[in-house]
Amino acid sequence: MKKIIALGIIALSLAGTASAQVKPEEQIKYRQAGYSFMSWNMGKIKANLEGEYNTQQVQAAANAIAAIAGSGMGALYGPGTDKDIGEVKTRVKPEFFDPANGPDIGKIATNFNTAAAELAKVAAGGDKAAVQKAFGATGETCKACHDKYRME
Amino acid sequence: MKKIIALGIIALSLAGTASAQVKPEEQIKYRQAGYSFMSWNMGKIKANLEGEYNTQQVQAAANAIAAIAGSGMGALYGPGTDKDIGEVKTRVKPEFFDPANGPDIGKIATNFNTAAAELAKVAAGGDKAAVQKAFGATGETCKACHDKYRME
């Protein structure tokens, strides 16, 4: 079963072969930091799409999202990170850690990474309409996971 | 004075022309998230340098650090973020917000961005010795700010 979970976690990220030993509570904090920072950058892109468009800012924000998405966050869902640890709370649903959902989670993660990479690619081009489309697609991949595997 | 602070903040990042309106307490949370996530990735690179070296993982980690560093974090040091806001604590020293230190902070920030970009560049090449050097240089630029502008 551990092996199956590991496969699901590896599927979460192409760069998930973590060698650093990180405590479960730190894993939860780091993954939340990653999502939080991506959220800030998604907000900046949204503001640019709705207001004055600054190519450099959108590109920098998209790069941050893509690089975080591709940084191997799957390693931050290790054993013991499936529930609150003292003051460190997690909103990940238990279903996320069910090996049966490994393939589904792997697919969701791949879709997210692909969409984020595409967003960064089009952001570099500076075509606002293309960024709008890629931004929407990226948001959908975030939502796909939130709807299924994140508590309210 | 506001203008001088703004100049210092702009100097913090080349992409700091934020248009998204972010509350002070959220700014503090987002900047901490960015540093936290960079810390995780620095830790991964360190573990790779000290143990088995995985080029793909180091490259992904370095990309995340460089992209976060270049994402315009200067915008997260806006007015009202110089002290704790309720439960949201900050360790940034008041000196950081002193306009007189603007040029120094701008220099530190530029050094950090440059070092992180260099780290990502050499990580892509896969030369462990070059990564070791660039990793050390990046760590020095982190420390330069921590020593001067971060509380213990």
mmCIF file of C-alpha atoms in Angstrom:
data_model
loop_
_atom_site.group_PDB
_atom_site.id
_atom_site.type_symbol
_atom_site.label_atom_id
_atom_site.label_comp_id
_atom_site.label_asym_id
_atom_site.label_seq_id
_atom_site.Cartn_x
_atom_site.Cartn_y
_atom_site.Cartn_z
ATOM 1 C CA MET A 1 0.000 0.000 0.000
ATOM 2 C CA LYS A 2 2.873 2.313 0.770
ATOM 3 C CA LYS A 3 4.181 1.639 -2.697
ATOM 4 C CA ILE A 4 0.875 2.549 -4.271
ATOM 5 C CA ILE A 5 0.702 5.768 -2.271
ATOM 6 C CA ALA A 6 4.256 6.530 -3.332
ATOM 7 C CA LEU A 7 3.275 6.030 -6.964
ATOM 8 C CA GLY A 8 0.409 8.454 -6.551
ATOM 9 C CA ILE A 9 2.703 10.968 -4.953
ATOM 10 C CA ILE A 10 5.297 10.604 -7.670
ATOM 11 C CA ALA A 11 2.553 11.082 -10.228
ATOM 12 C CA LEU A 12 1.777 14.382 -8.527
ATOM 13 C CA SER A 13 5.004 15.778 -9.806
ATOM 14 C CA LEU A 14 7.665 14.902 -12.290
ATOM 15 C CA ALA A 15 10.319 16.224 -9.947
ATOM 16 C CA GLY A 16 9.052 14.510 -6.832
ATOM 17 C CA THR A 17 12.104 12.440 -5.999
ATOM 18 C CA ALA A 18 12.728 14.333 -2.796
ATOM 19 C CA SER A 19 15.850 13.552 -0.862
ATOM 20 C CA ALA A 20 15.475 16.211 1.821
ATOM 21 C CA GLN A 21 13.956 14.883 5.019
ATOM 22 C CA VAL A 22 11.103 17.153 5.953
ATOM 23 C CA LYS A 23 8.889 16.632 9.007
ATOM 24 C CA PRO A 24 5.183 16.047 8.314
ATOM 25 C CA GLU A 25 4.145 19.355 9.913
ATOM 26 C CA GLU A 26 6.721 21.159 7.797
ATOM 27 C CA GLN A 27 5.467 19.390 4.685
ATOM 28 C CA ILE A 28 1.982 20.732 5.394
ATOM 29 C CA LYS A 29 3.314 24.247 5.965
ATOM 30 C CA TYR A 30 5.433 24.182 2.819
ATOM 31 C CA ARG A 31 2.640 22.945 0.589
ATOM 32 C CA GLN A 32 0.313 25.596 1.979
ATOM 33 C CA ALA A 33 3.006 28.209 1.359
ATOM 34 C CA GLY A 34 3.268 27.076 -2.239
ATOM 35 C CA TYR A 35 -0.480 27.306 -2.829
ATOM 36 C CA SER A 36 -0.674 30.622 -1.012
ATOM 37 C CA PHE A 37 2.081 32.120 -3.115
ATOM 38 C CA MET A 38 0.506 30.800 -6.311
ATOM 39 C CA SER A 39 -2.784 32.331 -5.201
ATOM 40 C CA TRP A 40 -1.157 35.744 -4.878
ATOM 41 C CA ASN A 41 0.238 35.418 -8.368
ATOM 42 C CA MET A 42 -3.053 34.216 -9.833
ATOM 43 C CA GLY A 43 -4.630 37.302 -8.246
ATOM 44 C CA LYS A 44 -2.070 39.552 -9.907
ATOM 45 C CA ILE A 45 -2.728 38.030 -13.316
ATOM 46 C CA LYS A 46 -6.471 38.419 -12.773
ATOM 47 C CA ALA A 47 -5.999 42.084 -11.860
ATOM 48 C CA ASN A 48 -3.908 42.622 -14.975
ATOM 49 C CA LEU A 49 -6.542 40.970 -17.163
ATOM 50 C CA GLU A 50 -9.289 43.103 -15.644
ATOM 51 C CA GLY A 51 -7.352 46.349 -15.568
ATOM 52 C CA GLU A 52 -4.162 47.778 -16.978
ATOM 53 C CA TYR A 53 -2.126 44.969 -18.520
ATOM 54 C CA ASN A 54 1.541 44.830 -17.599
ATOM 55 C CA THR A 55 3.278 42.118 -19.600
ATOM 56 C CA GLN A 56 6.312 42.013 -17.335
ATOM 57 C CA GLN A 57 4.238 41.545 -14.199
ATOM 58 C CA VAL A 58 2.039 38.873 -15.754
ATOM 59 C CA GLN A 59 5.067 37.034 -17.059
ATOM 60 C CA ALA A 60 6.788 37.125 -13.652
ATOM 61 C CA ALA A 61 3.604 35.923 -11.935
ATOM 62 C CA ALA A 62 3.041 33.131 -14.446
ATOM 63 C CA ASN A 63 6.663 32.033 -14.124
ATOM 64 C CA ALA A 64 6.278 31.793 -10.348
ATOM 65 C CA ILE A 65 3.109 29.721 -10.667
ATOM 66 C CA ALA A 66 4.646 27.383 -13.234
ATOM 67 C CA ALA A 67 7.877 26.952 -11.290
ATOM 68 C CA ILE A 68 6.052 26.244 -8.033
ATOM 69 C CA ALA A 69 3.725 23.827 -9.820
ATOM 70 C CA GLY A 70 6.750 22.061 -11.254
ATOM 71 C CA SER A 71 8.805 22.001 -8.070
ATOM 72 C CA GLY A 72 7.814 18.564 -6.881
ATOM 73 C CA MET A 73 5.107 19.399 -4.366
ATOM 74 C CA GLY A 74 4.039 15.768 -4.393
ATOM 75 C CA ALA A 75 6.838 15.196 -1.896
ATOM 76 C CA LEU A 76 4.885 17.368 0.556
ATOM 77 C CA TYR A 77 2.085 14.833 0.909
ATOM 78 C CA GLY A 78 4.107 12.234 2.738
ATOM 79 C CA PRO A 79 2.996 9.876 5.499
ATOM 80 C CA GLY A 80 1.478 11.657 8.481
ATOM 81 C CA THR A 81 0.410 14.714 6.521
ATOM 82 C CA ASP A 82 -3.165 13.511 6.055
ATOM 83 C CA LYS A 83 -4.485 15.222 9.180
ATOM 84 C CA ASP A 84 -3.913 18.192 11.467
ATOM 85 C CA ILE A 85 -0.667 18.083 13.455
ATOM 86 C CA GLY A 86 -1.161 20.224 16.548
ATOM 87 C CA GLU A 87 -1.594 23.803 15.418
ATOM 88 C CA VAL A 88 -0.803 22.885 11.844
ATOM 89 C CA LYS A 89 -4.138 22.330 10.134
ATOM 90 C CA THR A 90 -4.720 20.799 6.743
ATOM 91 C CA ARG A 91 -7.772 21.007 4.508
ATOM 92 C CA VAL A 92 -6.798 18.059 2.328
ATOM 93 C CA LYS A 93 -9.587 15.462 2.386
ATOM 94 C CA PRO A 94 -8.735 11.926 3.513
ATOM 95 C CA GLU A 95 -9.740 10.710 0.034
ATOM 96 C CA PHE A 96 -6.625 12.385 -1.313
ATOM 97 C CA PHE A 97 -4.527 9.799 0.497
ATOM 98 C CA ASP A 98 -6.600 6.837 -0.639
ATOM 99 C CA PRO A 99 -4.370 4.817 -2.977
ATOM 100 C CA ALA A 100 -7.413 4.132 -5.154
ATOM 101 C CA ASN A 101 -7.420 7.822 -6.054
ATOM 102 C CA GLY A 102 -3.742 7.872 -7.007
ATOM 103 C CA PRO A 103 -4.339 7.755 -10.758
ATOM 104 C CA ASP A 104 -7.007 10.453 -10.571
ATOM 105 C CA ILE A 105 -4.768 12.706 -8.496
ATOM 106 C CA GLY A 106 -1.863 12.064 -10.812
ATOM 107 C CA LYS A 107 -4.008 13.126 -13.743
ATOM 108 C CA ILE A 108 -5.213 16.262 -11.962
ATOM 109 C CA ALA A 109 -1.640 17.152 -11.026
ATOM 110 C CA THR A 110 -0.380 16.614 -14.554
ATOM 111 C CA ASN A 111 -3.192 18.757 -15.943
ATOM 112 C CA PHE A 112 -2.294 21.501 -13.487
ATOM 113 C CA ASN A 113 1.408 21.388 -14.328
ATOM 114 C CA THR A 114 0.667 21.409 -18.048
ATOM 115 C CA ALA A 115 -1.762 24.320 -17.757
ATOM 116 C CA ALA A 116 0.640 26.345 -15.598
ATOM 117 C CA ALA A 117 3.496 25.748 -18.033
ATOM 118 C CA GLU A 118 1.260 26.852 -20.913
ATOM 119 C CA LEU A 119 0.253 29.964 -18.973
ATOM 120 C CA ALA A 120 3.906 30.883 -18.461
ATOM 121 C CA LYS A 121 4.594 30.255 -22.128
ATOM 122 C CA VAL A 122 1.839 32.500 -23.420
ATOM 123 C CA ALA A 123 2.551 35.133 -20.753
ATOM 124 C CA ALA A 124 6.034 35.460 -22.202
ATOM 125 C CA GLY A 125 4.440 36.266 -25.549
ATOM 126 C CA GLY A 126 2.416 39.132 -24.117
ATOM 127 C CA ASP A 127 -0.818 38.294 -25.961
ATOM 128 C CA LYS A 128 -3.499 39.284 -23.464
ATOM 129 C CA ALA A 129 -6.257 37.193 -25.071
ATOM 130 C CA ALA A 130 -4.051 34.097 -25.034
ATOM 131 C CA VAL A 131 -3.158 34.766 -21.398
ATOM 132 C CA GLN A 132 -6.848 35.150 -20.564
ATOM 133 C CA LYS A 133 -7.553 31.730 -22.047
ATOM 134 C CA ALA A 134 -4.572 30.012 -20.413
ATOM 135 C CA PHE A 135 -5.358 31.687 -17.110
ATOM 136 C CA GLY A 136 -8.905 30.340 -17.210
ATOM 137 C CA ALA A 137 -7.636 26.879 -18.084
ATOM 138 C CA THR A 138 -5.153 26.969 -15.199
ATOM 139 C CA GLY A 139 -7.860 28.076 -12.797
ATOM 140 C CA GLU A 140 -9.991 25.134 -13.915
ATOM 141 C CA THR A 141 -7.187 22.706 -13.037
ATOM 142 C CA CYS A 142 -6.868 24.284 -9.577
ATOM 143 C CA LYS A 143 -10.613 23.970 -9.109
ATOM 144 C CA ALA A 144 -10.619 20.350 -10.255
ATOM 145 C CA CYS A 145 -8.515 19.426 -7.239
ATOM 146 C CA HIS A 146 -10.185 21.798 -4.793
ATOM 147 C CA ASP A 147 -13.658 20.489 -5.636
ATOM 148 C CA LYS A 148 -12.687 16.884 -5.072
ATOM 149 C CA TYR A 149 -9.929 16.878 -2.506
ATOM 150 C CA ARG A 150 -10.093 20.058 -0.462
ATOM 151 C CA MET A 151 -12.395 20.640 2.484
ATOM 152 C CA GLU A 152 -14.481 23.815 2.540
ATOM 153 C CA MET B 1 8.137 60.191 2.121
ATOM 154 C CA LYS B 2 5.590 57.834 0.641
ATOM 155 C CA LYS B 3 7.249 58.320 -2.697
ATOM 156 C CA ILE B 4 10.659 57.450 -1.307
ATOM 157 C CA ILE B 5 9.292 54.318 0.334
ATOM 158 C CA ALA B 6 7.664 53.422 -2.959
ATOM 159 C CA LEU B 7 11.009 53.823 -4.712
ATOM 160 C CA GLY B 8 12.614 51.506 -2.207
ATOM 161 C CA ILE B 9 9.862 48.983 -2.717
ATOM 162 C CA ILE B 10 10.126 49.193 -6.489
ATOM 163 C CA ALA B 11 13.860 48.680 -6.157
ATOM 164 C CA LEU B 12 13.102 45.444 -4.321
ATOM 165 C CA SER B 13 11.883 43.919 -7.506
ATOM 166 C CA LEU B 14 11.929 44.647 -11.181
ATOM 167 C CA ALA B 15 8.403 43.363 -11.516
ATOM 168 C CA GLY B 16 6.984 45.231 -8.548
ATOM 169 C CA THR B 17 4.343 47.264 -10.324
ATOM 170 C CA ALA B 18 1.499 45.470 -8.596
ATOM 171 C CA SER B 19 -2.003 46.289 -9.666
ATOM 172 C CA ALA B 20 -3.793 43.778 -7.470
ATOM 173 C CA GLN B 21 -5.104 45.288 -4.261
ATOM 174 C CA VAL B 22 -3.906 43.110 -1.419
ATOM 175 C CA LYS B 23 -4.668 43.811 2.253
ATOM 176 C CA PRO B 24 -1.655 44.452 4.512
ATOM 177 C CA GLU B 25 -2.205 41.241 6.502
ATOM 178 C CA GLU B 26 -2.419 39.284 3.249
ATOM 179 C CA GLN B 27 0.756 40.935 2.007
ATOM 180 C CA ILE B 28 2.559 39.697 5.127
ATOM 181 C CA LYS B 29 1.165 36.185 4.670
ATOM 182 C CA TYR B 30 2.061 36.063 0.996
ATOM 183 C CA ARG B 31 5.618 37.255 1.497
ATOM 184 C CA GLN B 32 6.104 34.715 4.281
ATOM 185 C CA ALA B 33 4.687 32.033 1.994
ATOM 186 C CA GLY B 34 7.205 32.993 -0.675
ATOM 187 C CA TYR B 35 10.157 32.814 1.719
ATOM 188 C CA SER B 36 8.874 29.585 3.239
ATOM 189 C CA PHE B 37 8.552 27.940 -0.144
ATOM 190 C CA MET B 38 12.001 29.139 -1.186
ATOM 191 C CA SER B 39 13.358 27.732 2.060
ATOM 192 C CA TRP B 40 11.965 24.297 1.242
ATOM 193 C CA ASN B 41 13.601 24.433 -2.155
ATOM 194 C CA MET B 42 16.926 25.636 -0.764
ATOM 195 C CA GLY B 43 16.751 22.672 1.608
ATOM 196 C CA LYS B 44 16.217 20.285 -1.281
ATOM 197 C CA ILE B 45 19.196 21.661 -3.164
ATOM 198 C CA LYS B 46 21.307 21.381 -0.007
ATOM 199 C CA ALA B 47 20.250 17.751 0.430
ATOM 200 C CA ASN B 48 21.150 17.030 -3.180
ATOM 201 C CA LEU B 49 24.562 18.628 -2.785
ATOM 202 C CA GLU B 50 25.242 16.645 0.371
ATOM 203 C CA GLY B 51 23.830 13.357 -0.872
ATOM 204 C CA GLU B 52 22.700 11.813 -4.107
ATOM 205 C CA TYR B 53 22.518 14.488 -6.773
ATOM 206 C CA ASN B 54 19.366 14.575 -8.870
ATOM 207 C CA THR B 55 19.726 17.158 -11.632
ATOM 208 C CA GLN B 56 16.019 17.302 -12.369
ATOM 209 C CA GLN B 57 15.101 17.956 -8.747
ATOM 210 C CA VAL B 58 17.790 20.606 -8.287
ATOM 211 C CA GLN B 59 16.749 22.312 -11.486
ATOM 212 C CA ALA B 60 13.074 22.344 -10.458
ATOM 213 C CA ALA B 61 13.974 23.699 -7.015
ATOM 214 C CA ALA B 62 16.258 26.385 -8.409
ATOM 215 C CA ASN B 63 13.600 27.416 -10.926
ATOM 216 C CA ALA B 64 11.081 27.836 -8.124
ATOM 217 C CA ILE B 65 13.489 29.961 -6.093
ATOM 218 C CA ALA B 66 14.395 32.150 -9.065
ATOM 219 C CA ALA B 67 10.796 32.599 -10.167
ATOM 220 C CA ILE B 68 9.631 33.491 -6.664
ATOM 221 C CA ALA B 69 12.560 35.869 -6.255
ATOM 222 C CA GLY B 70 11.631 37.513 -9.531
ATOM 223 C CA SER B 71 7.894 37.665 -8.920
ATOM 224 C CA GLY B 72 7.755 41.182 -7.536
ATOM 225 C CA MET B 73 7.713 40.518 -3.800
ATOM 226 C CA GLY B 74 8.532 44.172 -3.200
ATOM 227 C CA ALA B 75 4.811 44.798 -3.612
ATOM 228 C CA LEU B 76 4.261 42.771 -0.422
ATOM 229 C CA TYR B 77 5.946 45.391 1.769
ATOM 230 C CA GLY B 78 3.276 48.034 1.377
ATOM 231 C CA PRO B 79 2.032 50.538 3.952
ATOM 232 C CA GLY B 80 0.818 48.919 7.153
ATOM 233 C CA THR B 81 2.921 45.782 6.769
ATOM 234 C CA ASP B 82 5.697 47.039 9.041
ATOM 235 C CA LYS B 83 4.230 45.502 12.193
ATOM 236 C CA ASP B 84 2.085 42.646 13.442
ATOM 237 C CA ILE B 85 -1.550 42.771 12.374
ATOM 238 C CA GLY B 86 -3.551 40.787 14.915
ATOM 239 C CA GLU B 87 -2.500 37.169 14.654
ATOM 240 C CA VAL B 88 -0.366 37.906 11.614
ATOM 241 C CA LYS B 89 3.150 38.445 12.906
ATOM 242 C CA THR B 90 6.078 39.843 10.988
ATOM 243 C CA ARG B 91 9.777 39.600 11.737
ATOM 244 C CA VAL B 92 10.798 42.416 9.431
ATOM 245 C CA LYS B 93 12.688 45.071 11.392
ATOM 246 C CA PRO B 94 11.362 48.644 11.361
ATOM 247 C CA GLU B 95 14.638 49.710 9.721
ATOM 248 C CA PHE B 96 13.500 47.912 6.593
ATOM 249 C CA PHE B 97 10.791 50.528 6.141
ATOM 250 C CA ASP B 98 13.106 53.475 6.775
ATOM 251 C CA PRO B 99 13.348 55.334 3.444
ATOM 252 C CA ALA B 100 17.021 55.995 4.200
ATOM 253 C CA ASN B 101 17.625 52.269 3.761
ATOM 254 C CA GLY B 102 15.847 52.109 0.423
ATOM 255 C CA PRO B 103 19.011 52.061 -1.678
ATOM 256 C CA ASP B 104 20.615 49.418 0.560
ATOM 257 C CA ILE B 105 17.521 47.213 0.398
ATOM 258 C CA GLY B 106 17.301 47.701 -3.341
ATOM 259 C CA LYS B 107 20.894 46.538 -3.677
ATOM 260 C CA ILE B 108 20.326 43.515 -1.443
ATOM 261 C CA ALA B 109 17.212 42.601 -3.409
ATOM 262 C CA THR B 110 18.968 42.945 -6.729
ATOM 263 C CA ASN B 111 21.847 40.785 -5.489
ATOM 264 C CA PHE B 112 19.369 38.145 -4.379
ATOM 265 C CA ASN B 113 17.503 38.147 -7.688
ATOM 266 C CA THR B 114 20.747 37.961 -9.626
ATOM 267 C CA ALA B 115 22.115 35.113 -7.512
ATOM 268 C CA ALA B 116 18.858 33.145 -7.736
ATOM 269 C CA ALA B 117 18.742 33.575 -11.504
ATOM 270 C CA GLU B 118 22.347 32.393 -11.736
ATOM 271 C CA LEU B 119 21.534 29.385 -9.543
ATOM 272 C CA ALA B 120 18.667 28.428 -11.866
ATOM 273 C CA LYS B 121 20.942 28.870 -14.862
ATOM 274 C CA VAL B 122 23.714 26.616 -13.579
ATOM 275 C CA ALA B 123 21.201 24.101 -12.194
ATOM 276 C CA ALA B 124 19.920 23.618 -15.730
ATOM 277 C CA GLY B 125 23.442 22.705 -16.765
ATOM 278 C CA GLY B 126 23.707 19.961 -14.164
ATOM 279 C CA ASP B 127 27.273 20.781 -13.061
ATOM 280 C CA LYS B 128 27.208 19.955 -9.350
ATOM 281 C CA ALA B 129 30.291 22.041 -8.488
ATOM 282 C CA ALA B 130 28.834 25.081 -10.240
ATOM 283 C CA VAL B 131 25.542 24.555 -8.432
ATOM 284 C CA GLN B 132 27.399 24.295 -5.117
ATOM 285 C CA LYS B 133 29.029 27.654 -5.765
ATOM 286 C CA ALA B 134 25.854 29.380 -6.965
ATOM 287 C CA PHE B 135 23.904 27.858 -4.066
ATOM 288 C CA GLY B 136 26.387 29.296 -1.576
ATOM 289 C CA ALA B 137 26.248 32.684 -3.272
ATOM 290 C CA THR B 138 22.461 32.666 -3.157
ATOM 291 C CA GLY B 139 22.487 31.738 0.511
ATOM 292 C CA GLU B 140 24.801 34.669 1.183
ATOM 293 C CA THR B 141 22.330 37.069 -0.395
ATOM 294 C CA CYS B 142 19.519 35.645 1.763
ATOM 295 C CA LYS B 143 21.694 36.054 4.834
ATOM 296 C CA ALA B 144 22.621 39.617 3.897
ATOM 297 C CA CYS B 145 19.004 40.651 4.325
ATOM 298 C CA HIS B 146 18.272 38.426 7.334
ATOM 299 C CA ASP B 147 21.256 39.779 9.253
ATOM 300 C CA LYS B 148 20.263 43.376 8.750
ATOM 301 C CA TYR B 149 16.509 43.445 8.423
ATOM 302 C CA ARG B 150 15.032 40.365 10.080
ATOM 303 C CA MET B 151 14.397 39.968 13.791
ATOM 304 C CA GLU B 152 15.696 36.844 15.495
#
